[in-house]
Coordinates of C-alpha atoms in Angstrom, one line a residue:
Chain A
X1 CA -32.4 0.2 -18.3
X2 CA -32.3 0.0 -21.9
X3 CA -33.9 3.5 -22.3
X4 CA -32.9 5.5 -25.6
X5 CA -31.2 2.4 -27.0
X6 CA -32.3 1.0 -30.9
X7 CA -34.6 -2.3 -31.1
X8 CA -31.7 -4.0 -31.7
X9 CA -29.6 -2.9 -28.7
X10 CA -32.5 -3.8 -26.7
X11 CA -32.3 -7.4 -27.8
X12 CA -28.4 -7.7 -27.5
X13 CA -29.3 -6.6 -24.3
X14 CA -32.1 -8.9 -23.0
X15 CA -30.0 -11.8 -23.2
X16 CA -27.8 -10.9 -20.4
X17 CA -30.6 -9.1 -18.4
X18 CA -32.3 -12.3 -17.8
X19 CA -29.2 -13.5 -16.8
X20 CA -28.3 -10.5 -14.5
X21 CA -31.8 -10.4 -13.3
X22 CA -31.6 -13.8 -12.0
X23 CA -28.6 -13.6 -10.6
X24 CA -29.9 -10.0 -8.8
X25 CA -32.5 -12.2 -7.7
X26 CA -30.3 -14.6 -5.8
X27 CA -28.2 -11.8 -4.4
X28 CA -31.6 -11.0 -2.9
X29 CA -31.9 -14.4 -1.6
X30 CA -28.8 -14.3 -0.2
X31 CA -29.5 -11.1 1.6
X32 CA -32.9 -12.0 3.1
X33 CA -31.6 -16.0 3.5
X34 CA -28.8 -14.9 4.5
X35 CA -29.8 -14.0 8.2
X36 CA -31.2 -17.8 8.3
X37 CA -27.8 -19.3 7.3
X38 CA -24.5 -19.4 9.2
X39 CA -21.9 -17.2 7.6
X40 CA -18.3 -19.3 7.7
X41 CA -15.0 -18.7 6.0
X42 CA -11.7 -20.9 6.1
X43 CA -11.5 -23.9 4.3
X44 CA -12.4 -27.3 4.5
X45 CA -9.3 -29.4 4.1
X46 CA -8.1 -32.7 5.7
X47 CA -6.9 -32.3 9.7
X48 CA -4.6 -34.8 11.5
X49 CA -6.7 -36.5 14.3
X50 CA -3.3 -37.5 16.1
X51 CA -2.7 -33.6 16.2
X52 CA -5.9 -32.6 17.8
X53 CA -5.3 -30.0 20.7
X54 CA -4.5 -31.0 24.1
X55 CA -5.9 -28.4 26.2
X56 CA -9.7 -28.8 25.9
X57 CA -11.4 -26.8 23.5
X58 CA -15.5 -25.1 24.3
X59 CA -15.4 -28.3 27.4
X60 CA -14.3 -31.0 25.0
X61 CA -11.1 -32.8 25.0
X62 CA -9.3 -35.6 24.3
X63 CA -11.3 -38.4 22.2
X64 CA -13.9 -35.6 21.5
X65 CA -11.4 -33.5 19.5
X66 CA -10.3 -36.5 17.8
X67 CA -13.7 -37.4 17.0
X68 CA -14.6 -33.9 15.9
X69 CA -11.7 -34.6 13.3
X70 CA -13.1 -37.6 11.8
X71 CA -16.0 -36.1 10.9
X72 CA -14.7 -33.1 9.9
X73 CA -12.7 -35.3 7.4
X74 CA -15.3 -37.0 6.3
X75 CA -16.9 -34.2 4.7
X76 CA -13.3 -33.5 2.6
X77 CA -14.2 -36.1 0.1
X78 CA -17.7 -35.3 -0.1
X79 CA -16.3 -31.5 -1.3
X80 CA -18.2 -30.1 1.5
X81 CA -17.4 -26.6 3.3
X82 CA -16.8 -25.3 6.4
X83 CA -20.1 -24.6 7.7
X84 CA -21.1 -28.2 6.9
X85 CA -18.0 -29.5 9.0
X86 CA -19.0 -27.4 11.8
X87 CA -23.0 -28.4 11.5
X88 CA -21.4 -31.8 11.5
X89 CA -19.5 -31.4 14.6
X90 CA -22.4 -29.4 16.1
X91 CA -25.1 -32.2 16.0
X92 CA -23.0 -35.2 17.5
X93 CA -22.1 -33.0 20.0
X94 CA -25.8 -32.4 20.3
X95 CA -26.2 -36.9 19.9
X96 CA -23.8 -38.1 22.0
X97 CA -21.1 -35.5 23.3
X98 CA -18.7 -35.8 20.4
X99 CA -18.3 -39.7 22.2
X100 CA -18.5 -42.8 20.3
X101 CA -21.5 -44.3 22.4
X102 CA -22.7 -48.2 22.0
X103 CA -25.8 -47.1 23.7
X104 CA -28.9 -45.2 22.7
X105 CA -32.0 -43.4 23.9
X106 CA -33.4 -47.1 23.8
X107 CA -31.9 -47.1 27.1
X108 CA -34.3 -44.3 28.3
X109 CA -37.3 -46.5 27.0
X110 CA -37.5 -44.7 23.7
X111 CA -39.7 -47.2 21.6
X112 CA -40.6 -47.0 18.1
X113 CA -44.6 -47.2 16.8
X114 CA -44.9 -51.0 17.0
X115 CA -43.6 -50.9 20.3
X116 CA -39.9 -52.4 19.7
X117 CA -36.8 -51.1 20.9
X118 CA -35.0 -48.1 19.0
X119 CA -31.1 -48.8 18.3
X120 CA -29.4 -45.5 17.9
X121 CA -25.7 -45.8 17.9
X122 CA -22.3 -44.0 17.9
X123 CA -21.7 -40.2 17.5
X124 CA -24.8 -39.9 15.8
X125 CA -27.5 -41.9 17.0
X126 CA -28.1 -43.6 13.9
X127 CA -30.6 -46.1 14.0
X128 CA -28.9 -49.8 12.1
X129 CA -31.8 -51.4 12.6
X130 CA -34.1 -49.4 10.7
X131 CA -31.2 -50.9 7.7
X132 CA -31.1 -47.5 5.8
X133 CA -28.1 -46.1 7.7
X134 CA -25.6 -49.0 7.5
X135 CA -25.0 -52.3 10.1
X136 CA -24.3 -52.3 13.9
X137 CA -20.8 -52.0 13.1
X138 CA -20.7 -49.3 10.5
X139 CA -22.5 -46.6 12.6
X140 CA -20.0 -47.1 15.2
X141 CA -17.4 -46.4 12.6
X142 CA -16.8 -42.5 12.9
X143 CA -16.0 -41.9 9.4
X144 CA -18.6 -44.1 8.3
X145 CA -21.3 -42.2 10.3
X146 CA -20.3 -38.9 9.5
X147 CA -20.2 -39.6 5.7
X148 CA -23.5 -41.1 6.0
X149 CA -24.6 -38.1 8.1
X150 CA -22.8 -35.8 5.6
X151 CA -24.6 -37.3 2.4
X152 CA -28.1 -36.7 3.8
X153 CA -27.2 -33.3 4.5
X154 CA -25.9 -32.9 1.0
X155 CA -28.7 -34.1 -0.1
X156 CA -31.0 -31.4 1.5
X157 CA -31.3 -28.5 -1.4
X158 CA -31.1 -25.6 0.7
X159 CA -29.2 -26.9 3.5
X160 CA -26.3 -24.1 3.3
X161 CA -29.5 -21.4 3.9
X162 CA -31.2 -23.2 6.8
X163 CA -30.8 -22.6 9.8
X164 CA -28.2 -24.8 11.0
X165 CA -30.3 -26.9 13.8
X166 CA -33.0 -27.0 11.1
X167 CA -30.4 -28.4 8.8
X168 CA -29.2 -31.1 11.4
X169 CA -32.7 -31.5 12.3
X170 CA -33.7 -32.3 8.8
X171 CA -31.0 -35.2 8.6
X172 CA -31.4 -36.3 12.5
X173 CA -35.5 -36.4 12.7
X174 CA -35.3 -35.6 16.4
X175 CA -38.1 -34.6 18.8
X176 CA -36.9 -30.7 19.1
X177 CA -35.5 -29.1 16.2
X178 CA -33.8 -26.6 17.9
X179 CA -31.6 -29.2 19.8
X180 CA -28.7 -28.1 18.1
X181 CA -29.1 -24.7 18.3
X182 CA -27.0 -24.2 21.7
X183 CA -24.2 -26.2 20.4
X184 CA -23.1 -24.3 17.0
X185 CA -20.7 -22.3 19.3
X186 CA -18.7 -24.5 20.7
X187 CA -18.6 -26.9 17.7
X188 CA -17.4 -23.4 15.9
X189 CA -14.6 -23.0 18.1
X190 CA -13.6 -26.8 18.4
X191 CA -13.3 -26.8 14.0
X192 CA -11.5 -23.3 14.2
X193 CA -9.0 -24.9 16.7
X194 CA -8.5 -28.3 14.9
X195 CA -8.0 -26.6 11.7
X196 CA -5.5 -24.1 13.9
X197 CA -7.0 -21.1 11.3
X198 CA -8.5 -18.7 13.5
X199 CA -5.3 -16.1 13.2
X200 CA -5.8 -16.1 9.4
X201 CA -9.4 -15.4 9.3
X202 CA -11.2 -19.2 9.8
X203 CA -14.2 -19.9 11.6
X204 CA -18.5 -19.1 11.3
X205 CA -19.4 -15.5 12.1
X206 CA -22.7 -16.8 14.8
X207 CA -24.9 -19.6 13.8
X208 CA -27.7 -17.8 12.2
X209 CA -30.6 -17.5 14.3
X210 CA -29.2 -14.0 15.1
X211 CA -27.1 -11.3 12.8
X212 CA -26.8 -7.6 13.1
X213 CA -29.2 -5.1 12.9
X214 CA -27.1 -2.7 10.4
X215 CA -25.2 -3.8 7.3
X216 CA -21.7 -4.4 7.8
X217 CA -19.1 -1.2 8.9
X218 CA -21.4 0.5 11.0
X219 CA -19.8 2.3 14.4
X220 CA -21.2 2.4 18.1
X221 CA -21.5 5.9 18.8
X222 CA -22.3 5.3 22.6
X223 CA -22.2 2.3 24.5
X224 CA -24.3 0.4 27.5
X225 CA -24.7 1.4 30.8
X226 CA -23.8 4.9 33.3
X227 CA -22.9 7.8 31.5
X228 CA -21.9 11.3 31.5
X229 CA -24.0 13.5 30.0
X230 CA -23.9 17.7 30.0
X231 CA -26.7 18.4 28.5
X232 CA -29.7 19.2 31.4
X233 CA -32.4 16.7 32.0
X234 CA -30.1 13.8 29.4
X235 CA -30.6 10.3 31.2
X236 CA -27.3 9.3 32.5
X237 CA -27.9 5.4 31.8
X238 CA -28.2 4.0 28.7
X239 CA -30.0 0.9 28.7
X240 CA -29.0 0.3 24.7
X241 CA -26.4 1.0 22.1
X242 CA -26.1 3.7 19.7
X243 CA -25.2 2.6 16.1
X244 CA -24.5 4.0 12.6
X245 CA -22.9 4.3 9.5
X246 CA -20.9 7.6 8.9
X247 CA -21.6 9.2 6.4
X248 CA -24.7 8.2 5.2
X249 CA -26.5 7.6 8.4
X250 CA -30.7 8.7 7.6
X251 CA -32.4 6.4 5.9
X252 CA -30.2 3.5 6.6
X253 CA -31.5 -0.2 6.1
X254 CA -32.1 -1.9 9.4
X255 CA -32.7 -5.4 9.9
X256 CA -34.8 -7.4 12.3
X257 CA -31.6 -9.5 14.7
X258 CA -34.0 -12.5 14.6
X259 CA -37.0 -14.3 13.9
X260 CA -39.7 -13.0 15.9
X261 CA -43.2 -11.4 15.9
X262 CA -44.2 -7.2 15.7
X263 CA -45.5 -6.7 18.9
X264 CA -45.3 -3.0 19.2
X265 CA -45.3 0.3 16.9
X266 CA -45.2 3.4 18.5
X267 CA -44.0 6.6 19.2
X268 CA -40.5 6.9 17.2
X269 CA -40.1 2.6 18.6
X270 CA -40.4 -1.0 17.2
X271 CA -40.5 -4.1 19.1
X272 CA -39.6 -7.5 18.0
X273 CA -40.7 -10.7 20.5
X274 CA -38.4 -13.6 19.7
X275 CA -39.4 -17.3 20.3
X276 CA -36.7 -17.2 22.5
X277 CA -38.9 -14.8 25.0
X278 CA -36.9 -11.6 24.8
X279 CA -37.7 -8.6 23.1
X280 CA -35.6 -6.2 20.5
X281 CA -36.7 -2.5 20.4
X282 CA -35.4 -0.3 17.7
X283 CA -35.7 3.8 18.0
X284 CA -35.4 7.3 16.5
X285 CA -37.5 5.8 13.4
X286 CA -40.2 8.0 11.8
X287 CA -43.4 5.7 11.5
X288 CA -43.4 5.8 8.0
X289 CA -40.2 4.2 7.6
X290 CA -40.8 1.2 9.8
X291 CA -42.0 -1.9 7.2
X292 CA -43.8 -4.2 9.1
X293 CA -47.1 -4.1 11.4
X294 CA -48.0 -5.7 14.6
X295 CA -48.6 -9.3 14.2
X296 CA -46.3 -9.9 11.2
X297 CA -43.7 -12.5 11.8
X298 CA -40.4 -11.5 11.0
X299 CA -37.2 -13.7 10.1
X300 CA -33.3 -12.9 11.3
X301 CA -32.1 -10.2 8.2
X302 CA -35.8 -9.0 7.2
X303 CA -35.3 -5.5 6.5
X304 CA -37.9 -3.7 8.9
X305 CA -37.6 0.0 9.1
X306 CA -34.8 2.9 8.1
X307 CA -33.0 5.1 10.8
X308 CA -34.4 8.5 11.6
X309 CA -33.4 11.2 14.5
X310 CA -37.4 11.1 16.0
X311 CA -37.4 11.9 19.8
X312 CA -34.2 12.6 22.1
X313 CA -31.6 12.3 19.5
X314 CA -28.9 14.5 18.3
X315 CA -28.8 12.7 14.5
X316 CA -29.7 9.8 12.6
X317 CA -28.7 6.7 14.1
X318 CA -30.1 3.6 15.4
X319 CA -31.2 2.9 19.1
X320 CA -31.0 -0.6 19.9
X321 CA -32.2 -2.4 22.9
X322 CA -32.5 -5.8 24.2
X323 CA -35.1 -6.8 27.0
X324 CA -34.6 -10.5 28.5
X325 CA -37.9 -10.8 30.6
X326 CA -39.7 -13.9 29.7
X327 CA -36.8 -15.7 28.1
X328 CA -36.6 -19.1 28.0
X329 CA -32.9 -19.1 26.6
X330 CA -30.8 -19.8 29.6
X331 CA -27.6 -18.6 28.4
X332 CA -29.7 -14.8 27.5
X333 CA -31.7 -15.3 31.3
X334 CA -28.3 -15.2 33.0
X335 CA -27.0 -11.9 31.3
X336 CA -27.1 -8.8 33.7
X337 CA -29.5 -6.4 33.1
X338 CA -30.1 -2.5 34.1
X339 CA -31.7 -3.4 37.7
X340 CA -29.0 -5.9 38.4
X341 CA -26.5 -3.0 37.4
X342 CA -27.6 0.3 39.5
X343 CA -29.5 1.2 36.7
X344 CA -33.1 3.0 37.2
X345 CA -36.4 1.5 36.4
X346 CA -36.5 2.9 32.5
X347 CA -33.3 -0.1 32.6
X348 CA -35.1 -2.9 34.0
X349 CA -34.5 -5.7 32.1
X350 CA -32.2 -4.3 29.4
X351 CA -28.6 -6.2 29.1
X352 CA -25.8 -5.1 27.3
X353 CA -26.4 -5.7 23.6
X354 CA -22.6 -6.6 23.5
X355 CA -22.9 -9.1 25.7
X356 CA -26.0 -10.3 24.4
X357 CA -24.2 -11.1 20.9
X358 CA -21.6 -12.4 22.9
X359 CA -23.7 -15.0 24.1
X360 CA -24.1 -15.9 20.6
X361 CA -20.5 -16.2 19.6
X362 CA -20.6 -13.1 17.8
X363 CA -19.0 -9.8 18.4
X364 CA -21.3 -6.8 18.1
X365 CA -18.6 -4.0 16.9
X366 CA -15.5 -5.7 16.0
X367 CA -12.9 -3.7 16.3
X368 CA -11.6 -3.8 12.6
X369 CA -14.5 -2.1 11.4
X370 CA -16.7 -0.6 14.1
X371 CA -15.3 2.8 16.3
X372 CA -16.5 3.1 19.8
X373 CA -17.4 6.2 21.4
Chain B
X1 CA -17.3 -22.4 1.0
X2 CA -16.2 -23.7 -2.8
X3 CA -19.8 -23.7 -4.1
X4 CA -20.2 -20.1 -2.4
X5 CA -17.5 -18.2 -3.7
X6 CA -17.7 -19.8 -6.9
X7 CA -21.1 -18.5 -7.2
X8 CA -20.1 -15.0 -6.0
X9 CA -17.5 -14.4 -8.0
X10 CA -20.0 -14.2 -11.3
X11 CA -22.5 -12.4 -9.1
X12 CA -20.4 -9.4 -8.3
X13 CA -19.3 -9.1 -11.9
X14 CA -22.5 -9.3 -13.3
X15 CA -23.5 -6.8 -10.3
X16 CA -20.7 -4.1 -11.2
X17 CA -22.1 -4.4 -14.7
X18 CA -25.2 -3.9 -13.9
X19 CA -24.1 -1.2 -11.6
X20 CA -26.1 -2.5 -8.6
X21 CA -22.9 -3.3 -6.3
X22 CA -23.6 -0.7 -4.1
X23 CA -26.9 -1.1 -3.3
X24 CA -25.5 -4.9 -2.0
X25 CA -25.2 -4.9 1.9
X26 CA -27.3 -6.7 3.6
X27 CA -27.2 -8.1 7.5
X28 CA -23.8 -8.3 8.6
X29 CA -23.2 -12.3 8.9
X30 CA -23.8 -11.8 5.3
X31 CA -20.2 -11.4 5.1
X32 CA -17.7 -12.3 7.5
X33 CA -14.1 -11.8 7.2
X34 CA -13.8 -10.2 3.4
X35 CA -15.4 -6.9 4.3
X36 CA -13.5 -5.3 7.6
X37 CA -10.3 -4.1 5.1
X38 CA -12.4 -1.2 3.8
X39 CA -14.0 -0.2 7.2
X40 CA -10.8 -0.1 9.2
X41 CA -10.5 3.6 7.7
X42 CA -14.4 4.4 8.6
X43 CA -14.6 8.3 9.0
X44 CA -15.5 8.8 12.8
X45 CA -19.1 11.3 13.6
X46 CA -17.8 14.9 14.2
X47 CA -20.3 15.3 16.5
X48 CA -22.0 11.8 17.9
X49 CA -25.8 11.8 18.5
X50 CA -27.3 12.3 22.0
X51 CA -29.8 9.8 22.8
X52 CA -32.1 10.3 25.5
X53 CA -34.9 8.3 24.6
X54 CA -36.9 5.9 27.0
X55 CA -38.5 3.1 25.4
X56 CA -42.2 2.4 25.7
X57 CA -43.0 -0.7 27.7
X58 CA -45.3 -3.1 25.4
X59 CA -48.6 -3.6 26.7
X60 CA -49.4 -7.4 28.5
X61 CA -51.8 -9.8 26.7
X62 CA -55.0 -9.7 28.2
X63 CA -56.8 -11.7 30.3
X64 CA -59.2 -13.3 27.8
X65 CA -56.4 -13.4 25.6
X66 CA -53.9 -15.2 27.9
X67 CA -56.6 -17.8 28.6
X68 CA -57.1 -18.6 25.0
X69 CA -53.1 -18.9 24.4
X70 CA -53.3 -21.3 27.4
X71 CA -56.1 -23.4 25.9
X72 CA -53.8 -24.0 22.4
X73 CA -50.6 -24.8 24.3
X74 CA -52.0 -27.0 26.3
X75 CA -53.8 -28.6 23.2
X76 CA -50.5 -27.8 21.0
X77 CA -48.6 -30.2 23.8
X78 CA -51.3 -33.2 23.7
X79 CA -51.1 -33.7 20.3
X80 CA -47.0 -33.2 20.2
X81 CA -47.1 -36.1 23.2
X82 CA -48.2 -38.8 20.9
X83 CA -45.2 -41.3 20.2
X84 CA -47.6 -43.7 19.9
X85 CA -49.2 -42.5 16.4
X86 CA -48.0 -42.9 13.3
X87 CA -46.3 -39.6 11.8
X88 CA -48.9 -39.2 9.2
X89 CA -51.6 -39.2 12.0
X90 CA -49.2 -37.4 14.7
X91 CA -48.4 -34.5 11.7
X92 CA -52.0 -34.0 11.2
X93 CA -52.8 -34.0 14.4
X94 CA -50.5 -31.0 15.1
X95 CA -50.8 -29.0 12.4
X96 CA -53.8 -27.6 13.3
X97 CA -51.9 -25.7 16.0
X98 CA -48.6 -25.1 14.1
X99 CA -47.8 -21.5 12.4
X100 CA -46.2 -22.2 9.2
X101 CA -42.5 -21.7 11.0
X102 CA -43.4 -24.4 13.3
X103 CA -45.0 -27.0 10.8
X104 CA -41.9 -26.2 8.4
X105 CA -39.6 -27.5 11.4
X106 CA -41.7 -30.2 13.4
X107 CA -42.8 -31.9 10.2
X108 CA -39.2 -33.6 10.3
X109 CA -39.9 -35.0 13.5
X110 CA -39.7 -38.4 14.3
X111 CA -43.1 -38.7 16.9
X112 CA -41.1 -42.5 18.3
X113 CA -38.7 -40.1 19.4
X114 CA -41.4 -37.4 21.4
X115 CA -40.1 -37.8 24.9
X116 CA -43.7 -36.7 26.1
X117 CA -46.7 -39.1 26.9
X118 CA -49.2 -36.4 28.0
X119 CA -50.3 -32.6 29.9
X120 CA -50.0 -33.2 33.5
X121 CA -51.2 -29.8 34.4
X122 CA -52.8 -25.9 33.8
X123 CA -50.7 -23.9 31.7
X124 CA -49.1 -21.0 32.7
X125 CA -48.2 -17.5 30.7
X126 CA -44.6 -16.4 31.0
X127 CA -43.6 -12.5 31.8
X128 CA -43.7 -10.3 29.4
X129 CA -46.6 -11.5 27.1
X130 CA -48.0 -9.5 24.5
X131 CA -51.2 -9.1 22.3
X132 CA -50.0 -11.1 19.3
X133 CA -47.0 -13.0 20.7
X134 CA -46.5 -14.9 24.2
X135 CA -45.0 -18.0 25.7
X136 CA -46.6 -20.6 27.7
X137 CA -44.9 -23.0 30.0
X138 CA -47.2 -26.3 30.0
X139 CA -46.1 -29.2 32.6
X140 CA -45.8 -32.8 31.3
X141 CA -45.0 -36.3 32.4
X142 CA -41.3 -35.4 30.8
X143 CA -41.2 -32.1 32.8
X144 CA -42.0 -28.5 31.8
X145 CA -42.3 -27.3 28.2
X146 CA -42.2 -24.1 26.4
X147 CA -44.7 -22.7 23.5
X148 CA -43.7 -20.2 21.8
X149 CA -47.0 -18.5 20.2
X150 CA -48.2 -16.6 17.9
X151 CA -50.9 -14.7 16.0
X152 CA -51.0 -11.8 13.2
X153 CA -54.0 -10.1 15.2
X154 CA -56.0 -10.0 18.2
X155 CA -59.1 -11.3 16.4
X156 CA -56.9 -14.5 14.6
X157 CA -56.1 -18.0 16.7
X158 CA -53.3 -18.1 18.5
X159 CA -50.2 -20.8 16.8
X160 CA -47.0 -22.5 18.0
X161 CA -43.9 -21.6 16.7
X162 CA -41.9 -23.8 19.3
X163 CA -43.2 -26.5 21.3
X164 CA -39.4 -27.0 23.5
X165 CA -38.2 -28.8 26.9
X166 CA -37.3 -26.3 29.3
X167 CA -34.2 -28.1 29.7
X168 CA -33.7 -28.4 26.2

């Protein structure tokens, strides 16, 4: 960068490069972490919980909302953000329904080592008699427990990029560290209806264990399902979505929508096997520009290949695809899928990738920036 | 979001500097509400691709490979299903069978709170297995679990990502 430049320029120079080339490198954190971490704007201020919602909110209601806003206040003085109010809300929905319990899983015979009796309380499950997370009184105390809940968190160094169960899971030391996972949704939309933002903008675009396969203000150039076709021999159902960026649509970054593992190369195709069960194919790729082999684990926003017009296709664009067999996620088992839909056997198993980011919370093209065919 | 922004801010100043801005753009949660003002006037295709293209199933695991992916979950799921260790011994009792995804999340378990006491039956291998990827649903005292595994080749040792409930 300095090419042509005196010595001396060159030294002016390196100061700042250093500094630039750091912070590069954290944009480049960002943009690989930045699948792994839940994306949230709106801010973080102070909610009345006598003015929670009446009509329930994602199933929860009532003393729920009003708990939801004591912990979401909790994390105001702590000058914590939005995504950690909503991780908050998210794990004692995941403890103990967003209700203040004086019961734990001690109840369900849940011992510890030396055989006694755990004692996890309250909207958290926090466990007084271990003495580290305050008395028999103060984890029943909703503010008290969420700050408590709120410090650990803080305390975590790269909490904001985790994963948000990871996050949670970090503070919470539960059996399955994906507990959470299922409830970042709905604690989304209870914290985007407390703090009554959502017109201007508030709320967590997904929760980070899925993003989108193109960078942002790409269009959908044909959609899911039957179609209409005149060219002779053209399938007339689509079992995928069509996306790109116009102009610039060769050679365009794609990104893995999850963690997974390679499990096919082929042809102008790659597949991606989540831990979830389903399978994301990608096409029209040439095989050179596809970045990964079979067998490498991938994480959500790993770039993986760059679009290419191989095969059936009238230009550049990316093919996208979603298979459910062998899921294990119920909410992705009870999507529809091509055989379910009239579709023909190429369709078996293939849902709608809208409604498969749906299921997520997110919304494939969003119609500010994304033109539909 | 305070921390965020305030550490953006710098960043896209040093970027335009550095004339690197518009090489930015990464996934799309990467930024959620700030960027739809300039796409709203996205120039629409002319003339939209045809896609005709059929995807290529991805060939089953098989059978020798199957039964060793059933042999580490099952072993994967004993060593999870021991509350009764301490967490140094339960740890490094299941790391052995952990990719480096898994260990990095099951290593902030607490075993006392490992609903499962032990493998009640044969494991079985989900639909859609592959080669170097697969699930295996193993049954337990504390009903049916899922492990997710894994493995960089057909000649490496298969690994858990996930050891989950089914009804988790």
């Amino acid at each position: 960068m300095a090419e042509g430049k005196s010595t001396a320029g060159v030294l002016i120079v390196a100061t700042p490069l250093v500094v630039v080339a750091s912070i590069f490198a954290l944009v480049l954190l960002f943009m690989t972490a930045g699948g792994s971490a839940a994306a949230c704007s709106g801010g973080a201020g102070t909610v009345d919980p006598a003015k929670v919602p009446t009509e329930p909110v994602a199933g929860y209601s009532g003393e729920q909302l009003t708990n939801a806003a004591l912990i979401m206040n909790a994390a105001v003085p702590l000058g914590l953000d939005r995504q950690a109010q909503v991780i908050g809300v998210m794990t004692a929905m995941g403890e103990s329904s967003l209700r203040n319990i004086g019961y734990g899983d001690d109840i369900n015979g849940v011992v510890n080592p030396d055989g006694t009796p755990t004692c996890s309380l309250g909207l958290f499950q926090q466990q007084w008699c271990l003495g580290s997370w305050g008395t028999r009184d103060q984890v029943m105390d909703p503010t008290y427990a969420a700050t408590q809940f709120f410090t650990r968190l803080a305390a975590l160094p790269d909490w904001q990029t985790l994963e948000p169960t990871i996050a949670a899971h970090k503070v919470q030391r539960n059996a399955d560290p994906y507990h959470y996972e299922k409830f970042f949704d709905a604690a989304n939309q209870v914290v985007t209806a407390i703090a009554g933002d959502a017109a201007s903008g508030g709320g967590c675009a997904g929760n980070g264990s899925i993003v989108y396969p193109l960078g942002p203000g790409f269009n959908m150039t044909d959609d899911y399902g039957p179609r209409v076709i005149d060219i002779p021999g053209a399938s007339s159902w689509h079992p995928a979505v069509d996306l790109q960026h116009w102009p610039n649509n060769c050679k365009d970054q794609i990104y893995s929508i999850s963690d997974g593992t390679v499990t096919y190369i082929g042809g102008i195709q790659l597949t991606i096997k989540s831990p979830d069960g389903w399978s994301a194919s990608y096409l029209h790729m040439k095989l050179s520009d596809i970045s990964v082999a079979v067998g490498d684990t991938v994480t959500a926003g790993e770039p993986i290949a760059l679009t290419g017009n191989e095969g059936p296709s009238g230009g550049c664009h990316l093919d996208l695809r979603i298979n459910k067999e062998g899921t294990t996620d119920p909410a992705i088992a009870s999507l529809k899928a091509g055989e379910d839909l009239g579709g023909p056997s190429t369709s078996y198993g293939f849902v709608n990738p809208e409604e498969f980011y749906q299921a997520f919370g997110m919304v494939l093209c969003q119609p500010e920036s994304c033109r539909r065919p | 979001m305070k921390r965020a922004a305030a550490a953006v801010v710098p960043l896209l100043t040093a970027l335009t500097l550095a004339g690197c801005v518009g090489t930015a753009g990464g996934p799309g949660t990467a930024t959620p509400s700030s960027s739809p003002s300039v796409t709203s006037t996205n120039p629409a295709n002319p003339t939209p691709p045809v896609d005709n293209a059929t995807a290529d199933p991805v060939p089953e695991a098989g059978t020798d490979s199957q039964a060793a992916a059933i042999d580490t979950a099952e072993k994967a799921v004993a060593a999870f299903a021991r509350p009764d260790l301490s967490y140094d011994e339960w740890i490094n009792g299941l790391y052995p069978y952990l990719t480096q995804a898994g260990a990095a999340a099951y290593e902030d378990t607490d075993p006392a709170r490992v609903p499962v006491r032990q493998v009640t039956g044969a494991g079985t291998i989900l639909p859609a297995s592959t080669e170097v990827a697969l699930i295996v649903q193993v049954p337990t005292d504390a009903g049916p679990y899922n492990v997710s595994l894994s493995r960089p080749s057909t000649e490496a040792a298969w690994l858990a990502d996930r050891i989950r409930p089914t009804e988790g």
